[in-house]
Short mmCIF file of C-alpha atoms and ligand atoms in Angstrom, two decimals:
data_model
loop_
_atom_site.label_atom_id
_atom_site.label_comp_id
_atom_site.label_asym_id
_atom_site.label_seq_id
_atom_site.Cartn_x
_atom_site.Cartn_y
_atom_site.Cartn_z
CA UNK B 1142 51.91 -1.54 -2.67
CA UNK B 1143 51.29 -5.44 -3.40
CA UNK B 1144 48.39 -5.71 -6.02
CA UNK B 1145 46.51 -8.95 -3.63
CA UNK B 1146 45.10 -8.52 -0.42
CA UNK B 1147 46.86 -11.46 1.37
CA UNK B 1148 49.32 -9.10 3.27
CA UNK B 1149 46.54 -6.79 4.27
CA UNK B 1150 44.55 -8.77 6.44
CA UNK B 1151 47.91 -9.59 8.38
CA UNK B 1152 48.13 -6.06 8.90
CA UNK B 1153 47.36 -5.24 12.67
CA UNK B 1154 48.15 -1.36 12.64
CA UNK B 1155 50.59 1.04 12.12
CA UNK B 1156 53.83 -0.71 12.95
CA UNK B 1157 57.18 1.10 11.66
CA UNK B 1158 58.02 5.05 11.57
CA UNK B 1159 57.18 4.63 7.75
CA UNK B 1160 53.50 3.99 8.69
CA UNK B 1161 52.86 6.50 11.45
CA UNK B 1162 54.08 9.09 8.94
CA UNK B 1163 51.91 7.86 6.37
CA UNK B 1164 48.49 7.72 8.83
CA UNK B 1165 50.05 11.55 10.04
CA UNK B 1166 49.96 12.61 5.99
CA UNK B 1167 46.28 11.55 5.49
CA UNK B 1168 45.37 12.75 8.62
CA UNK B 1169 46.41 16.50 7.81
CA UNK B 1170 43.66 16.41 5.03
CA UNK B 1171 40.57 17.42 4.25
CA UNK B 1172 37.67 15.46 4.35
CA UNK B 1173 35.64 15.51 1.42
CA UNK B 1174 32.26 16.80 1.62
CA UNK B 1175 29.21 14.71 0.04
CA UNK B 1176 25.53 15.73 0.44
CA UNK B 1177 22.76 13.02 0.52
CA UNK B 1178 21.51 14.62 -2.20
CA UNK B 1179 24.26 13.76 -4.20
CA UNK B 1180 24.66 10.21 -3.23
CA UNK B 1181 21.50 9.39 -4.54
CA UNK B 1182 21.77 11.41 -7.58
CA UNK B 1183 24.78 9.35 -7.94
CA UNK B 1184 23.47 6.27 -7.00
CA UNK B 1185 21.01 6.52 -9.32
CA UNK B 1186 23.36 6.32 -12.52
CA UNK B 1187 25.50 3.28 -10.49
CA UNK B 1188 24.32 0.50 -13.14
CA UNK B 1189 26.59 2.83 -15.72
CA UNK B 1190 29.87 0.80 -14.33
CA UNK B 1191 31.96 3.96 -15.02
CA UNK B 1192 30.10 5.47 -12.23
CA UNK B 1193 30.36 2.93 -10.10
CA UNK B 1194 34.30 2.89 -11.04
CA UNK B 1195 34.36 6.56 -10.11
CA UNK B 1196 32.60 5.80 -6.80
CA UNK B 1197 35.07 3.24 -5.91
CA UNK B 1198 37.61 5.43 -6.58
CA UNK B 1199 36.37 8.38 -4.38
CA UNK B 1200 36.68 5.88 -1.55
CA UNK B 1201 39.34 4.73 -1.85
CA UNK B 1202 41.31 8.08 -2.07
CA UNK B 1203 38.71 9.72 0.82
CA UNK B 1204 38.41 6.89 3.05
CA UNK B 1205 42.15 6.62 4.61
CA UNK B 1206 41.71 10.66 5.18
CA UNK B 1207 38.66 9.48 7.31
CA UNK B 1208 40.37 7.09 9.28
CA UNK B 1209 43.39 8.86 9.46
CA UNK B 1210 41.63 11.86 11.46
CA UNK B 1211 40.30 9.68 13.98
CA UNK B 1212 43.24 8.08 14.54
CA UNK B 1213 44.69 10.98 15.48
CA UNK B 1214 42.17 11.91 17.33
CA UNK B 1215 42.53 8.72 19.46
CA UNK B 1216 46.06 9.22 19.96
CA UNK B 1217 45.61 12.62 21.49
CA UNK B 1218 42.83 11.92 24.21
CA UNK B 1219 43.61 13.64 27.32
CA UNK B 1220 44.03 11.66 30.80
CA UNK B 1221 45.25 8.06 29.61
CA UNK B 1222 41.96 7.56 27.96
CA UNK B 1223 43.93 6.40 24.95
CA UNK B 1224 45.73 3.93 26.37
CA UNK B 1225 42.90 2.10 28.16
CA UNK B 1226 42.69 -1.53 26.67
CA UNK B 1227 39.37 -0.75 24.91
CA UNK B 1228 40.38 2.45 23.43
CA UNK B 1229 43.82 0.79 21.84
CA UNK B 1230 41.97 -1.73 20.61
CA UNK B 1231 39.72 0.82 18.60
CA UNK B 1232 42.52 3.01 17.20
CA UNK B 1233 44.64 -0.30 15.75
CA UNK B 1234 41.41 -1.43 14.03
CA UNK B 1235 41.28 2.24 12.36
CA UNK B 1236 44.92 2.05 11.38
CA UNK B 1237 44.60 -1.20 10.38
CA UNK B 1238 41.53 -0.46 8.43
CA UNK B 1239 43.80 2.14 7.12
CA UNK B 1240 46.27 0.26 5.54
CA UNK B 1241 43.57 -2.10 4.44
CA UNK B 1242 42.61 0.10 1.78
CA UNK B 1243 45.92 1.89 1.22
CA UNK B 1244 47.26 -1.43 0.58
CA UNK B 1245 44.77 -2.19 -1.88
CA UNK B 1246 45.48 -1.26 -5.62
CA UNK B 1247 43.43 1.94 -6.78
CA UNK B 1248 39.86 0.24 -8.26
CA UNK B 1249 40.67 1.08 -11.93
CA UNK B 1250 39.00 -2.27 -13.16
CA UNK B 1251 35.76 -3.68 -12.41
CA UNK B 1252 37.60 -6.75 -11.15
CA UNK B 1253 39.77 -4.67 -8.62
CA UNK B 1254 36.74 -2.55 -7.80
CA UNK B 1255 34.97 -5.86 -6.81
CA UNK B 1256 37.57 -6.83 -4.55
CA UNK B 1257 37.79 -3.51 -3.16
CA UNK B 1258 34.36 -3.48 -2.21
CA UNK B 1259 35.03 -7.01 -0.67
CA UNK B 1260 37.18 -5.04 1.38
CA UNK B 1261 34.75 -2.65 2.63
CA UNK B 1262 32.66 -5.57 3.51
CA UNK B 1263 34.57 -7.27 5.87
CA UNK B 1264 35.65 -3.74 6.52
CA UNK B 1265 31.94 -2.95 7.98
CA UNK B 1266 31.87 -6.28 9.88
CA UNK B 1267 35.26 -5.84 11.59
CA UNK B 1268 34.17 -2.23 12.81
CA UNK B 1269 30.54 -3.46 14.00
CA UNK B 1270 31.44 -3.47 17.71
CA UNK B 1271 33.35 -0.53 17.85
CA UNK B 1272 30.36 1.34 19.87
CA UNK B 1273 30.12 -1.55 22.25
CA UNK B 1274 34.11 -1.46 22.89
CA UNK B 1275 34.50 2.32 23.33
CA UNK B 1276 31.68 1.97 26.27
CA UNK B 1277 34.03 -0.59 27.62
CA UNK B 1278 36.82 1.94 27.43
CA UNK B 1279 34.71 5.01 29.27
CA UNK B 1280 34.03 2.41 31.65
CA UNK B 1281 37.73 1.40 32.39
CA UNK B 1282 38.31 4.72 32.76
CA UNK B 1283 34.75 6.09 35.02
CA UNK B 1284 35.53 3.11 37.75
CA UNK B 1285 39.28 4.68 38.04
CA UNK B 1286 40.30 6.83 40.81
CA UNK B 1287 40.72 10.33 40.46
CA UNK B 1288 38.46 14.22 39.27
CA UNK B 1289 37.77 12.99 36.05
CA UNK B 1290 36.00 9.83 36.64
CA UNK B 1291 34.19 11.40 39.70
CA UNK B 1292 33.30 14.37 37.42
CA UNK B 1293 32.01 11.93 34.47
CA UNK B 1294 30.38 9.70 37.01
CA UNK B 1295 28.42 13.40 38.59
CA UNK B 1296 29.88 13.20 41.54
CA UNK B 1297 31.71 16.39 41.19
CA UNK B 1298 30.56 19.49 39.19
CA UNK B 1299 33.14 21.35 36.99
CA UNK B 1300 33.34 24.21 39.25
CA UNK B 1301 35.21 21.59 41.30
CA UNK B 1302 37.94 20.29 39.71
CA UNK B 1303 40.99 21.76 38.45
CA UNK B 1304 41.27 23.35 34.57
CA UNK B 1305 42.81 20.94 31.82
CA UNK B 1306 40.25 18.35 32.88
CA UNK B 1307 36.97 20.64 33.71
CA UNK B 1308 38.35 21.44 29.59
CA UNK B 1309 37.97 18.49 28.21
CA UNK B 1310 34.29 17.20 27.17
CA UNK B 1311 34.65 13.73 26.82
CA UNK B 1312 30.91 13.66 25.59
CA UNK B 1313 31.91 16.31 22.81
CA UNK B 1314 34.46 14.05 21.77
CA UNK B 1315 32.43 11.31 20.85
CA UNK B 1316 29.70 13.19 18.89
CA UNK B 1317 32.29 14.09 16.68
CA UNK B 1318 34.04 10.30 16.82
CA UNK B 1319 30.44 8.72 16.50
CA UNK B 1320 29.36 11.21 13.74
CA UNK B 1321 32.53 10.60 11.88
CA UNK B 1322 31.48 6.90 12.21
CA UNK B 1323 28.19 7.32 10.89
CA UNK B 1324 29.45 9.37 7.67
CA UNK B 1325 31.70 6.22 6.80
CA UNK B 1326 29.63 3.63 7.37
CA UNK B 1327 26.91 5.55 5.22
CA UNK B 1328 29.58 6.06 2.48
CA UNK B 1329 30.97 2.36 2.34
CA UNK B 1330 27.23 1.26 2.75
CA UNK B 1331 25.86 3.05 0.28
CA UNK B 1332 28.65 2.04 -2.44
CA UNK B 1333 28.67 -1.87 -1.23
CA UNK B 1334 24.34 -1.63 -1.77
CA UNK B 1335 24.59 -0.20 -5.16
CA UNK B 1336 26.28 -4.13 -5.76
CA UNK B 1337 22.87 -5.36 -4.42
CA UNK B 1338 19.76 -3.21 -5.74
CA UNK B 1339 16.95 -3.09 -3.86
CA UNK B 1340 13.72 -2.34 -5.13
CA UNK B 1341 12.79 1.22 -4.12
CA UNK B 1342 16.11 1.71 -2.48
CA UNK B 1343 19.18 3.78 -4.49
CA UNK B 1344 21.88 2.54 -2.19
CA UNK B 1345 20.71 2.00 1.53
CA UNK B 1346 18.77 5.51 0.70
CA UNK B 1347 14.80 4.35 0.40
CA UNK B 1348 13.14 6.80 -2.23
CA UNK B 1349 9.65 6.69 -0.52
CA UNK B 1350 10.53 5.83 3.47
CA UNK B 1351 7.50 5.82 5.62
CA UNK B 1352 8.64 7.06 9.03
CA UNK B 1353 5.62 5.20 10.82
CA UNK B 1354 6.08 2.11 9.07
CA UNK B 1355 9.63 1.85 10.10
CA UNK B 1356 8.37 3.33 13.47
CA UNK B 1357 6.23 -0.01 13.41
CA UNK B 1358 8.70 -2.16 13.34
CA UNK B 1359 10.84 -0.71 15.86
CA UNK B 1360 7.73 -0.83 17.99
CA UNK B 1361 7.49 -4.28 17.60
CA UNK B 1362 11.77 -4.96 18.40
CA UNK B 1363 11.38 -3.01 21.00
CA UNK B 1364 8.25 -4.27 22.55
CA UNK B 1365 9.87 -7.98 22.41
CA UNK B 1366 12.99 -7.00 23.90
CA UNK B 1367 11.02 -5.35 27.10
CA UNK B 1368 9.25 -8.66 27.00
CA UNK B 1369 12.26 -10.55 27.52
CA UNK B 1370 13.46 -8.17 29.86
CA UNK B 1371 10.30 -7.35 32.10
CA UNK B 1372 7.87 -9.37 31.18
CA UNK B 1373 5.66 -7.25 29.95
CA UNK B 1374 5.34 -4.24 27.47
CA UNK B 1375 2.91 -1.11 26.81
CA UNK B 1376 1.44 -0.04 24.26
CA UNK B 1377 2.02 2.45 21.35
CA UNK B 1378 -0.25 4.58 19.68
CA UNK B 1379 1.01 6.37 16.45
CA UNK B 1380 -0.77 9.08 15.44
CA UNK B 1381 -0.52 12.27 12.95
CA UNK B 1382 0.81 12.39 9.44
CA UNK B 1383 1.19 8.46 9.25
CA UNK B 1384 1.30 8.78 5.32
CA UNK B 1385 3.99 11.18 5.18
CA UNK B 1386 6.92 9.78 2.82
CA UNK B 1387 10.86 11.20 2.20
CA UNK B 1388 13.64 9.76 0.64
CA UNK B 1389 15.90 8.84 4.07
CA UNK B 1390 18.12 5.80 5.81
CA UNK B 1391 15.42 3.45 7.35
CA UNK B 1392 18.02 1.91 8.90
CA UNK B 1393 18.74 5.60 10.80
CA UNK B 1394 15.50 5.78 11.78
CA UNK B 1395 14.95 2.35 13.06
CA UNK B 1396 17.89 3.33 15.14
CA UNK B 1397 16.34 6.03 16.78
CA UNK B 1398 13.01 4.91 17.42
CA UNK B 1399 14.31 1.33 18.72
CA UNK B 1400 16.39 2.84 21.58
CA UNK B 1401 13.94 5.72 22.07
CA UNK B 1402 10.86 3.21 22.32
CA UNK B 1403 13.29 1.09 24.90
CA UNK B 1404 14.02 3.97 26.88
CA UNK B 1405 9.77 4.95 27.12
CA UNK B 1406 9.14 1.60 28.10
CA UNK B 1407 11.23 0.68 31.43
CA UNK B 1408 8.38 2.93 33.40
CA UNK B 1409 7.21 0.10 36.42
CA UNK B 1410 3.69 0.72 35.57
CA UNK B 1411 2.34 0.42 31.75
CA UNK B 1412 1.31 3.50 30.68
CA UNK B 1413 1.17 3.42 26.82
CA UNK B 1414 3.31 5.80 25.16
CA UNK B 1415 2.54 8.02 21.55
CA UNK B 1416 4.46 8.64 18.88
CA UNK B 1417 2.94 11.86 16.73
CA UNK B 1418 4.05 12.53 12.72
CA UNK B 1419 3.94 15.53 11.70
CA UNK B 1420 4.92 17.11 8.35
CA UNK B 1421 5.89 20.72 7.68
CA UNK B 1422 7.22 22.27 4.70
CA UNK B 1423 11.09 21.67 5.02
CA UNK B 1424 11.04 19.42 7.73
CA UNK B 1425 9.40 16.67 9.82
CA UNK B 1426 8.87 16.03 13.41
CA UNK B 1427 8.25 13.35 15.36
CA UNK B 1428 7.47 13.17 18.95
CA UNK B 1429 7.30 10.05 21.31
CA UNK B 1430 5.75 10.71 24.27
CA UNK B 1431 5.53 8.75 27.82
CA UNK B 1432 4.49 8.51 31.19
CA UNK B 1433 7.42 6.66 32.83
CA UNK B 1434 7.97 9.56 35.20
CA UNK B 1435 10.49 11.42 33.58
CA UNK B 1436 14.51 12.20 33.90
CA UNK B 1437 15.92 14.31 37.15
CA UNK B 1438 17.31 17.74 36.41
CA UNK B 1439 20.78 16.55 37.40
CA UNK B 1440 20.35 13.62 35.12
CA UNK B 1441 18.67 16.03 32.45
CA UNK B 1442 22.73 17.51 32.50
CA UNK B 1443 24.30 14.14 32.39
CA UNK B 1444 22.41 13.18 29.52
CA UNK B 1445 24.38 13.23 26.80
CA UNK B 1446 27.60 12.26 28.37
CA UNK B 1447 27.69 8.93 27.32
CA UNK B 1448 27.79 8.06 31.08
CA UNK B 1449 24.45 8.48 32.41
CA UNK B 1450 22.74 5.47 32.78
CA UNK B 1451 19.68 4.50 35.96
CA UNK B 1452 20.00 1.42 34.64
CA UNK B 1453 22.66 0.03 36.80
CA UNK B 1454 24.89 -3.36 36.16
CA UNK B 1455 26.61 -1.68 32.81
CA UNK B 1456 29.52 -3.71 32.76
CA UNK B 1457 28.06 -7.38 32.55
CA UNK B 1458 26.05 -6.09 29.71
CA UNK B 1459 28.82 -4.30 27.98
CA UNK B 1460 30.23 -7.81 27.79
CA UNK B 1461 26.82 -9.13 26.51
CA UNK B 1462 27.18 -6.73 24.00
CA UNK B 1463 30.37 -6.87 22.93
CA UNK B 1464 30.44 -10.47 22.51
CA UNK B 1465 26.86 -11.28 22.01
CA UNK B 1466 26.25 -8.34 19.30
CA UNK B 1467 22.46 -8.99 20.42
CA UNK B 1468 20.55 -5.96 21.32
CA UNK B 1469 19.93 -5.02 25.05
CA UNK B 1470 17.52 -3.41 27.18
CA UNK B 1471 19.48 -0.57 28.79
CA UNK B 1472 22.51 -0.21 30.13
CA UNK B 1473 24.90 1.49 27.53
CA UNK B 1474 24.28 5.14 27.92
CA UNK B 1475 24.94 5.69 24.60
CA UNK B 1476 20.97 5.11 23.84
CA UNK B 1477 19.78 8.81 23.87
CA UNK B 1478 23.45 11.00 22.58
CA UNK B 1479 23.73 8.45 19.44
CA UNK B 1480 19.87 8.64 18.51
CA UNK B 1481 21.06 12.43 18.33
CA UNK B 1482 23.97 11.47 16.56
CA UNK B 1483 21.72 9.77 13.90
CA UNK B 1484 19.17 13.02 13.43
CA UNK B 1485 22.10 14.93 13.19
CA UNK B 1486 23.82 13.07 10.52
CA UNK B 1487 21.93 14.16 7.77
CA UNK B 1488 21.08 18.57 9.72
CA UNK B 1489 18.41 16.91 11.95
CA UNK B 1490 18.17 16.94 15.56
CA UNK B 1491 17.10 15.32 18.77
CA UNK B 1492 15.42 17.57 22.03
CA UNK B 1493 14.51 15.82 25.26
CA UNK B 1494 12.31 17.28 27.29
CA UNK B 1495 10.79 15.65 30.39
CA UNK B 1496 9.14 16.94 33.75
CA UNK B 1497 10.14 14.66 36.50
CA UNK B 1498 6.97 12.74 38.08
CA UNK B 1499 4.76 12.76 34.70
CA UNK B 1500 7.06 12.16 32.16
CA UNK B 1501 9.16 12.61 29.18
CA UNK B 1502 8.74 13.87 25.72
CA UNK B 1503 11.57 13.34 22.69
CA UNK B 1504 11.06 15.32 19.88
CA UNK B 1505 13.14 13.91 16.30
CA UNK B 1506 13.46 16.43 13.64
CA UNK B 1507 14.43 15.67 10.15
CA UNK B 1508 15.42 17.42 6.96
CA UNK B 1509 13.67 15.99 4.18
CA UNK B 1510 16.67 14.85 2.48
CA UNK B 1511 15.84 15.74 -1.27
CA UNK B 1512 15.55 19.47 -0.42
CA UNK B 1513 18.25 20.02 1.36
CA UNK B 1514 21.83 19.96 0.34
CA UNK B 1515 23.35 18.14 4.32
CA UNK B 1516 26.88 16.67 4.02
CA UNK B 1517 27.62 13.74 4.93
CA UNK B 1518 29.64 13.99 8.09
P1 ADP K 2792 20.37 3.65 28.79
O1 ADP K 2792 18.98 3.44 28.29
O2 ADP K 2792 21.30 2.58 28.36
O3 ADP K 2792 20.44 3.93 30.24
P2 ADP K 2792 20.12 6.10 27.33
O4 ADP K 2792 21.10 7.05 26.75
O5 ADP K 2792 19.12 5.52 26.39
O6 ADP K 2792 20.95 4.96 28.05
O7 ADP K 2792 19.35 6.82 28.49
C1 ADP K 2792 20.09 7.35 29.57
C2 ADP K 2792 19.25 7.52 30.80
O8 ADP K 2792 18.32 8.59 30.58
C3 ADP K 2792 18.40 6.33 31.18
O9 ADP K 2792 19.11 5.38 31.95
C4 ADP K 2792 17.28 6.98 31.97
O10 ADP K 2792 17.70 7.24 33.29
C5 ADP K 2792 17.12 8.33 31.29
N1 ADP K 2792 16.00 8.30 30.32
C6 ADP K 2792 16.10 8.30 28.97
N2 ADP K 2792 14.89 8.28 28.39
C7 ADP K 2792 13.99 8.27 29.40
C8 ADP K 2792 12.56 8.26 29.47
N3 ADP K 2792 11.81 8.24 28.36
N4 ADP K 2792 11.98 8.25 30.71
C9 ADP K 2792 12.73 8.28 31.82
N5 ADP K 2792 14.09 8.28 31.84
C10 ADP K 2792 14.71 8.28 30.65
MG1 MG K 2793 18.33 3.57 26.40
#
């Protein structure tokens, strides 16, 4: 292992024997498990630089084992999935991420620990598209011939087509792939933050976050980008336990009200939608509520497939996406299953339920992290 990082941004993947066994060693162990509640118990002692040190360290050791595991993962996808372009491209930025780090001298310094975390950073960047390219890849594969596609796309129920496909869930597979990429990029975000404190923030973890005031904002994203879209936007009402405080991710929940808001706010007409707070003793809930006329009970089945979209013209804004990195409207299908993926993150959940003609109602439920011992996934 060189002690600079020159060679490792040259590295695109795994590229002799030599480095397939090495991704095939990390991948065979276990992840770590870290709780929330540890993080920012951690966190808090981070300007002690032995901490911090110690932090780095964990990372650098658990990380690989991370990436390792989904590259694996990719490599054994049923039905050429792994060898469409898109997919590729995501598994040789995981191995490459991989050697990244391995390739990077253990941070037993502060001045290697800085340039460690350096290498998270760009780390984080490199791997900010990844959702946007995967949708490319379900794509390449849902406009192929063939059962699978025409099972993805709803054409054909599972009854219907033969036994190693009707097996595989492709939509299974990617809660675990995105909830895998959540837990790292809340690990490497929380360690490059505690480089950058924020008042009221240990890490990206805000001690007192507001649910409605984030909600607020995302009302406000949300609204412009229906603007742009349509036109016009409705209105939101908030109402409940607007007070109500817990140490979370604002970031996570911007994410899930921002595409849920989006998705209550195609309806033609404007009817306004609510969002309701509400407290209990180990949890919270929140429901948004609309009027847009609700989701079919066939799309109801579809709907966390990453493939069910009524928005229609996915692949020109796939490319938008991809290349643009600017939010859009609709389009991705991966709206709905990852604001699920974020509640679940940290023991929450996400529950649709909708009556087709009225409309739909999304209910968010969240631990309140400092109770609660949730690892990170
Ligand atoms: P996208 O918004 O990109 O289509 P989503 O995962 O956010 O992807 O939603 C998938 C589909 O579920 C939408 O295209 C729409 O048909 C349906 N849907 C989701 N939320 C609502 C809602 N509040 N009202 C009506 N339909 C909805
Ligand atoms: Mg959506």
């Amino acid at each position: 292992m060189g002690n600079t990082c020159k060679r490792c941004f040259s590295v695109e993947g795994a590229e002799t024997e030599e480095d397939e066994h090495e991704i095939l060693f990390f991948s065979l162990r276990h992840a770590a498990t870290v709780t929330l509640k540890e993080m920012h118990q951690f966190g808090a002692q981070a300007n002690n630089k032995r901490a911090l040190l110690l932090a780095a360290q964990f990372l650098h050791e658990e990380l690989p084992i991370r990436l390792a595991r989904r590259v694996r993962e990719l490599k054994k996808l049923p039905f050429g999935l792994g060898e469409t372009a898109a997919m590729t491209q995501v598994r040789k930025l995981y191995e490459k991420s991989f050697f990244q780090i391995r390739r990077t001298p253990t941070p037993k310094t502060l001045e290697i620990e800085e340039n460690f975390t350096q290498v998270l950073d760009r780390m984080m960047s490199e791997h900010n598209n990844v959702q946007a390219t995967v949708a490319r890849g379900l794509q390449e594969l849902l406009t192929r011939e063939g059962d699978f596609a025409m099972h993805q796309r709803g054409i054909i129920s599972r009854e219907h087509i033969p036994g190693s496909i009707a097996s595989f869930d492709f939509g299974q597979f990617l809660d675990r792939f995105y909830l895998s990429r959540v837990g790292m990029r809340v690990l490497v975000g929380q360690h490059i933050m505690l480089h950058h404190p924020q008042d009221g923030f240990i890490g990206i973890i805000q001690t007192e976050c507001q649910p409605a005031f984030v909600c607020s904002h995302a009302i406000q994203d949300a609204q412009h980008i229906c603007q742009l879209s349509y036109g016009v936007a409705p209105n939101v009402q908030m109402e409940g336990s607007i007070d109500m405080k817990l140490p979370y991710i604002p970031e996570h929940l911007h994410y899930i009200f921002f595409e849920l808001l989006k998705n209550s706010m195609r309806a033609d007409e404007l009817p306004p939608v609510s969002v309701v707070f509400a407290e209990g003793d180990e949890d919270i809930a929140i429901k948004i509520s609309d009027k847009g006329g609700g989701i079919s009970r066939s799309g109801m089945e579809r709907l966390w497939t990453y493939s069910f979209t009524t928005a229609g013209k996915t692949r020109e804004k796939l490319h938008q996406l991809e290349h643009d990195d600017k939010p859009v409207m609709a389009g991705f299908a991966h709206g709905l299953p990852l604001s699920r993926i974020h509640a679940r993150a940290f023991g929450g959940d996400l529950q649709v339920m909708s009556m087709q003609g009225h409309g739909t109602d999304v209910y968010i439920y969240l631990w309140k992290l400092g109770d609660r011992e949730v690892s990170v996934p």
